[in-house]
């Protein structure tokens, strides 16, 4: 490994054990509780008076929402366990492979979306934003070490510009 790789600081690794993680953990677990309370209370009442199309969409989206939140909660609990020394990184990697942090997107153009209760749509939006933040943190923490190291002969600024060019080139 080059000297650059040896001296590279993993900001994500530090973030995973920092106040930033504590904040995202609290936010995630709070959102799980808030969503459960909504779905068991006001959401149940609101769902009973929805038009047919919106009622079907509400049922489907509430399942996606709870699945998304449970996946995020699983990731957060695994990360907390490794941070607290309750699990090794290898154990977490094995368990983490069962957690999905993508693929639960929402079609806001679906018929009936605008008829869904505003509080429900807000929970969905907040869960999607949190899912994106957790997925980003996950990629940063658990990406292969060799992906984080810039080869000696490559300028890191040039590498970033090339990545941006590729991302926005439309190819």
mmCIF file of C-alpha atoms in Angstrom:
data_model
loop_
_atom_site.group_PDB
_atom_site.id
_atom_site.type_symbol
_atom_site.label_atom_id
_atom_site.label_comp_id
_atom_site.label_asym_id
_atom_site.label_seq_id
_atom_site.Cartn_x
_atom_site.Cartn_y
_atom_site.Cartn_z
ATOM 1 C CA UNK A 1 0.000 0.000 0.000
ATOM 2 C CA UNK A 2 1.304 3.475 -0.766
ATOM 3 C CA UNK A 3 2.086 6.103 1.837
ATOM 4 C CA UNK A 4 -1.011 7.976 0.674
ATOM 5 C CA UNK A 5 -3.188 4.962 1.502
ATOM 6 C CA UNK A 6 -1.509 4.404 4.858
ATOM 7 C CA UNK A 7 -1.976 8.035 5.892
ATOM 8 C CA UNK A 8 -5.518 8.418 4.589
ATOM 9 C CA UNK A 9 -8.017 9.302 7.299
ATOM 10 C CA UNK A 10 -11.405 7.620 7.117
ATOM 11 C CA UNK A 11 -13.850 10.393 7.904
ATOM 12 C CA UNK A 12 -16.763 7.988 7.510
ATOM 13 C CA UNK A 13 -15.212 5.600 10.005
ATOM 14 C CA UNK A 14 -14.900 8.443 12.468
ATOM 15 C CA UNK A 15 -18.410 9.656 11.656
ATOM 16 C CA UNK A 16 -19.792 6.196 12.420
ATOM 17 C CA UNK A 17 -18.668 6.568 16.036
ATOM 18 C CA UNK A 18 -19.277 10.301 16.414
ATOM 19 C CA UNK A 19 -22.124 12.552 17.477
ATOM 20 C CA UNK A 20 -23.205 12.488 13.825
ATOM 21 C CA UNK A 21 -24.007 8.792 14.169
ATOM 22 C CA UNK A 22 -25.779 9.363 17.482
ATOM 23 C CA UNK A 23 -27.912 12.007 15.791
ATOM 24 C CA UNK A 24 -28.814 9.816 12.814
ATOM 25 C CA UNK A 25 -29.463 6.886 15.187
ATOM 26 C CA UNK A 26 -31.835 8.983 17.308
ATOM 27 C CA UNK A 27 -33.528 10.372 14.214
ATOM 28 C CA UNK A 28 -33.987 6.908 12.726
ATOM 29 C CA UNK A 29 -35.339 5.280 15.862
ATOM 30 C CA UNK A 30 -37.563 8.295 16.497
ATOM 31 C CA UNK A 31 -38.969 8.040 12.997
ATOM 32 C CA UNK A 32 -39.712 4.336 13.539
ATOM 33 C CA UNK A 33 -41.667 5.167 16.713
ATOM 34 C CA UNK A 34 -43.434 8.140 15.153
ATOM 35 C CA UNK A 35 -44.465 6.091 12.120
ATOM 36 C CA UNK A 36 -45.751 3.205 14.242
ATOM 37 C CA UNK A 37 -47.826 5.617 16.337
ATOM 38 C CA UNK A 38 -49.220 7.278 13.210
ATOM 39 C CA UNK A 39 -50.078 4.030 11.418
ATOM 40 C CA UNK A 40 -51.777 2.590 14.519
ATOM 41 C CA UNK A 41 -53.681 5.785 15.314
ATOM 42 C CA UNK A 42 -54.456 8.709 13.018
ATOM 43 C CA UNK A 43 -53.261 6.845 9.919
ATOM 44 C CA UNK A 44 -55.677 3.963 10.515
ATOM 45 C CA UNK A 45 -58.580 6.405 10.790
ATOM 46 C CA UNK A 46 -57.476 8.410 7.757
ATOM 47 C CA UNK A 47 -57.082 5.264 5.633
ATOM 48 C CA UNK A 48 -60.714 4.267 6.217
ATOM 49 C CA UNK A 49 -62.058 7.336 4.402
ATOM 50 C CA UNK A 50 -59.682 7.370 1.419
ATOM 51 C CA UNK A 51 -60.969 6.912 -2.130
ATOM 52 C CA UNK A 52 -60.500 3.361 -3.454
ATOM 53 C CA UNK A 53 -57.352 4.059 -5.510
ATOM 54 C CA UNK A 54 -55.719 5.994 -2.695
ATOM 55 C CA UNK A 55 -56.700 3.278 -0.208
ATOM 56 C CA UNK A 56 -54.885 0.605 -2.225
ATOM 57 C CA UNK A 57 -51.870 2.888 -2.631
ATOM 58 C CA UNK A 58 -51.900 3.664 1.105
ATOM 59 C CA UNK A 59 -51.795 -0.044 1.945
ATOM 60 C CA UNK A 60 -48.898 -0.673 -0.457
ATOM 61 C CA UNK A 61 -46.938 2.417 0.585
ATOM 62 C CA UNK A 62 -47.415 1.763 4.290
ATOM 63 C CA UNK A 63 -45.889 -1.706 3.803
ATOM 64 C CA UNK A 64 -42.968 -0.189 1.880
ATOM 65 C CA UNK A 65 -42.569 2.491 4.541
ATOM 66 C CA UNK A 66 -42.454 0.007 7.410
ATOM 67 C CA UNK A 67 -40.080 -2.273 5.490
ATOM 68 C CA UNK A 68 -37.793 0.669 4.697
ATOM 69 C CA UNK A 69 -37.785 1.762 8.334
ATOM 70 C CA UNK A 70 -37.098 -1.752 9.624
ATOM 71 C CA UNK A 71 -34.153 -2.114 7.244
ATOM 72 C CA UNK A 72 -32.739 1.221 8.398
ATOM 73 C CA UNK A 73 -33.296 0.337 12.059
ATOM 74 C CA UNK A 74 -31.485 -2.967 11.509
ATOM 75 C CA UNK A 75 -28.506 -1.157 9.992
ATOM 76 C CA UNK A 76 -28.451 1.404 12.796
ATOM 77 C CA UNK A 77 -28.578 -1.314 15.468
ATOM 78 C CA UNK A 78 -25.771 -3.246 13.772
ATOM 79 C CA UNK A 79 -23.634 -0.132 13.556
ATOM 80 C CA UNK A 80 -24.331 0.689 17.198
ATOM 81 C CA UNK A 81 -23.331 -2.879 18.156
ATOM 82 C CA UNK A 82 -19.977 -2.591 16.345
ATOM 83 C CA UNK A 83 -19.413 0.902 17.805
ATOM 84 C CA UNK A 84 -20.031 -0.458 21.319
ATOM 85 C CA UNK A 85 -17.776 -3.476 20.782
ATOM 86 C CA UNK A 86 -20.691 -5.916 21.044
ATOM 87 C CA UNK A 87 -20.005 -7.333 17.568
ATOM 88 C CA UNK A 88 -16.912 -7.577 15.436
ATOM 89 C CA UNK A 89 -16.763 -5.903 12.044
ATOM 90 C CA UNK A 90 -16.818 -9.379 10.419
ATOM 91 C CA UNK A 91 -19.984 -10.313 12.317
ATOM 92 C CA UNK A 92 -21.601 -7.062 11.281
ATOM 93 C CA UNK A 93 -20.558 -7.588 7.653
ATOM 94 C CA UNK A 94 -22.237 -11.006 7.704
ATOM 95 C CA UNK A 95 -25.454 -9.656 9.209
ATOM 96 C CA UNK A 96 -25.362 -6.449 7.161
ATOM 97 C CA UNK A 97 -25.587 -8.482 3.962
ATOM 98 C CA UNK A 98 -29.232 -9.163 4.910
ATOM 99 C CA UNK A 99 -30.066 -5.466 5.152
ATOM 100 C CA UNK A 100 -31.325 -3.564 2.104
ATOM 101 C CA UNK A 101 -30.883 0.172 2.005
ATOM 102 C CA UNK A 102 -32.152 0.693 -1.521
ATOM 103 C CA UNK A 103 -34.978 -0.314 -3.811
ATOM 104 C CA UNK A 104 -37.858 1.108 -1.777
ATOM 105 C CA UNK A 105 -38.491 4.220 -3.823
ATOM 106 C CA UNK A 106 -41.857 5.865 -4.226
ATOM 107 C CA UNK A 107 -43.804 6.761 -7.350
ATOM 108 C CA UNK A 108 -45.277 10.150 -6.461
ATOM 109 C CA UNK A 109 -47.007 10.247 -9.839
ATOM 110 C CA UNK A 110 -49.036 7.125 -8.991
ATOM 111 C CA UNK A 111 -52.792 7.566 -9.133
ATOM 112 C CA UNK A 112 -54.039 8.461 -5.666
ATOM 113 C CA UNK A 113 -50.719 9.800 -4.323
ATOM 114 C CA UNK A 114 -52.084 13.317 -3.810
ATOM 115 C CA UNK A 115 -55.141 11.880 -2.022
ATOM 116 C CA UNK A 116 -52.957 10.282 0.668
ATOM 117 C CA UNK A 117 -52.915 12.085 4.026
ATOM 118 C CA UNK A 118 -50.284 14.814 4.184
ATOM 119 C CA UNK A 119 -48.879 13.426 7.449
ATOM 120 C CA UNK A 120 -48.376 10.036 5.767
ATOM 121 C CA UNK A 121 -46.662 11.563 2.726
ATOM 122 C CA UNK A 122 -44.402 13.526 5.098
ATOM 123 C CA UNK A 123 -43.363 10.311 6.887
ATOM 124 C CA UNK A 124 -42.588 8.696 3.530
ATOM 125 C CA UNK A 125 -40.497 11.699 2.422
ATOM 126 C CA UNK A 126 -38.560 11.830 5.682
ATOM 127 C CA UNK A 127 -37.898 8.090 5.563
ATOM 128 C CA UNK A 128 -36.519 8.375 2.019
ATOM 129 C CA UNK A 129 -34.174 11.212 2.998
ATOM 130 C CA UNK A 130 -32.953 9.270 6.026
ATOM 131 C CA UNK A 131 -32.524 6.137 3.909
ATOM 132 C CA UNK A 132 -30.290 8.070 1.509
ATOM 133 C CA UNK A 133 -28.155 9.424 4.348
ATOM 134 C CA UNK A 134 -27.742 5.981 5.896
ATOM 135 C CA UNK A 135 -26.953 4.376 2.528
ATOM 136 C CA UNK A 136 -24.260 7.007 1.917
ATOM 137 C CA UNK A 137 -22.739 6.400 5.343
ATOM 138 C CA UNK A 138 -22.871 2.648 4.740
ATOM 139 C CA UNK A 139 -21.015 2.952 1.426
ATOM 140 C CA UNK A 140 -18.365 5.134 3.032
ATOM 141 C CA UNK A 141 -17.834 2.861 6.038
ATOM 142 C CA UNK A 142 -17.963 -0.508 4.323
ATOM 143 C CA UNK A 143 -16.524 0.119 0.864
ATOM 144 C CA UNK A 144 -13.496 -2.024 0.127
ATOM 145 C CA UNK A 145 -10.273 -0.483 1.416
ATOM 146 C CA UNK A 146 -8.674 -0.601 -2.024
ATOM 147 C CA UNK A 147 -11.485 1.571 -3.413
ATOM 148 C CA UNK A 148 -10.512 4.313 -0.973
ATOM 149 C CA UNK A 149 -6.843 4.364 -1.983
ATOM 150 C CA UNK A 150 -5.739 6.508 -4.915
ATOM 151 C CA UNK A 151 -2.942 4.897 -6.917
ATOM 152 C CA UNK A 152 0.433 6.653 -6.631
ATOM 153 C CA UNK A 153 0.434 7.628 -10.292
ATOM 154 C CA UNK A 154 -3.064 9.156 -10.313
ATOM 155 C CA UNK A 155 -3.881 12.712 -9.315
ATOM 156 C CA UNK A 156 -6.836 12.566 -6.874
ATOM 157 C CA UNK A 157 -8.338 15.822 -8.161
ATOM 158 C CA UNK A 158 -8.174 14.507 -11.732
ATOM 159 C CA UNK A 159 -9.813 11.255 -10.586
ATOM 160 C CA UNK A 160 -12.699 13.203 -8.992
ATOM 161 C CA UNK A 161 -13.140 15.349 -12.099
ATOM 162 C CA UNK A 162 -13.206 12.209 -14.251
ATOM 163 C CA UNK A 163 -15.890 10.725 -12.010
ATOM 164 C CA UNK A 164 -17.977 13.894 -12.256
ATOM 165 C CA UNK A 165 -17.513 14.000 -16.018
ATOM 166 C CA UNK A 166 -18.658 10.390 -16.274
ATOM 167 C CA UNK A 167 -21.652 10.979 -13.995
ATOM 168 C CA UNK A 168 -22.886 13.982 -15.956
ATOM 169 C CA UNK A 169 -21.947 12.955 -19.474
ATOM 170 C CA UNK A 170 -25.232 11.157 -20.069
ATOM 171 C CA UNK A 171 -23.553 7.930 -21.213
#
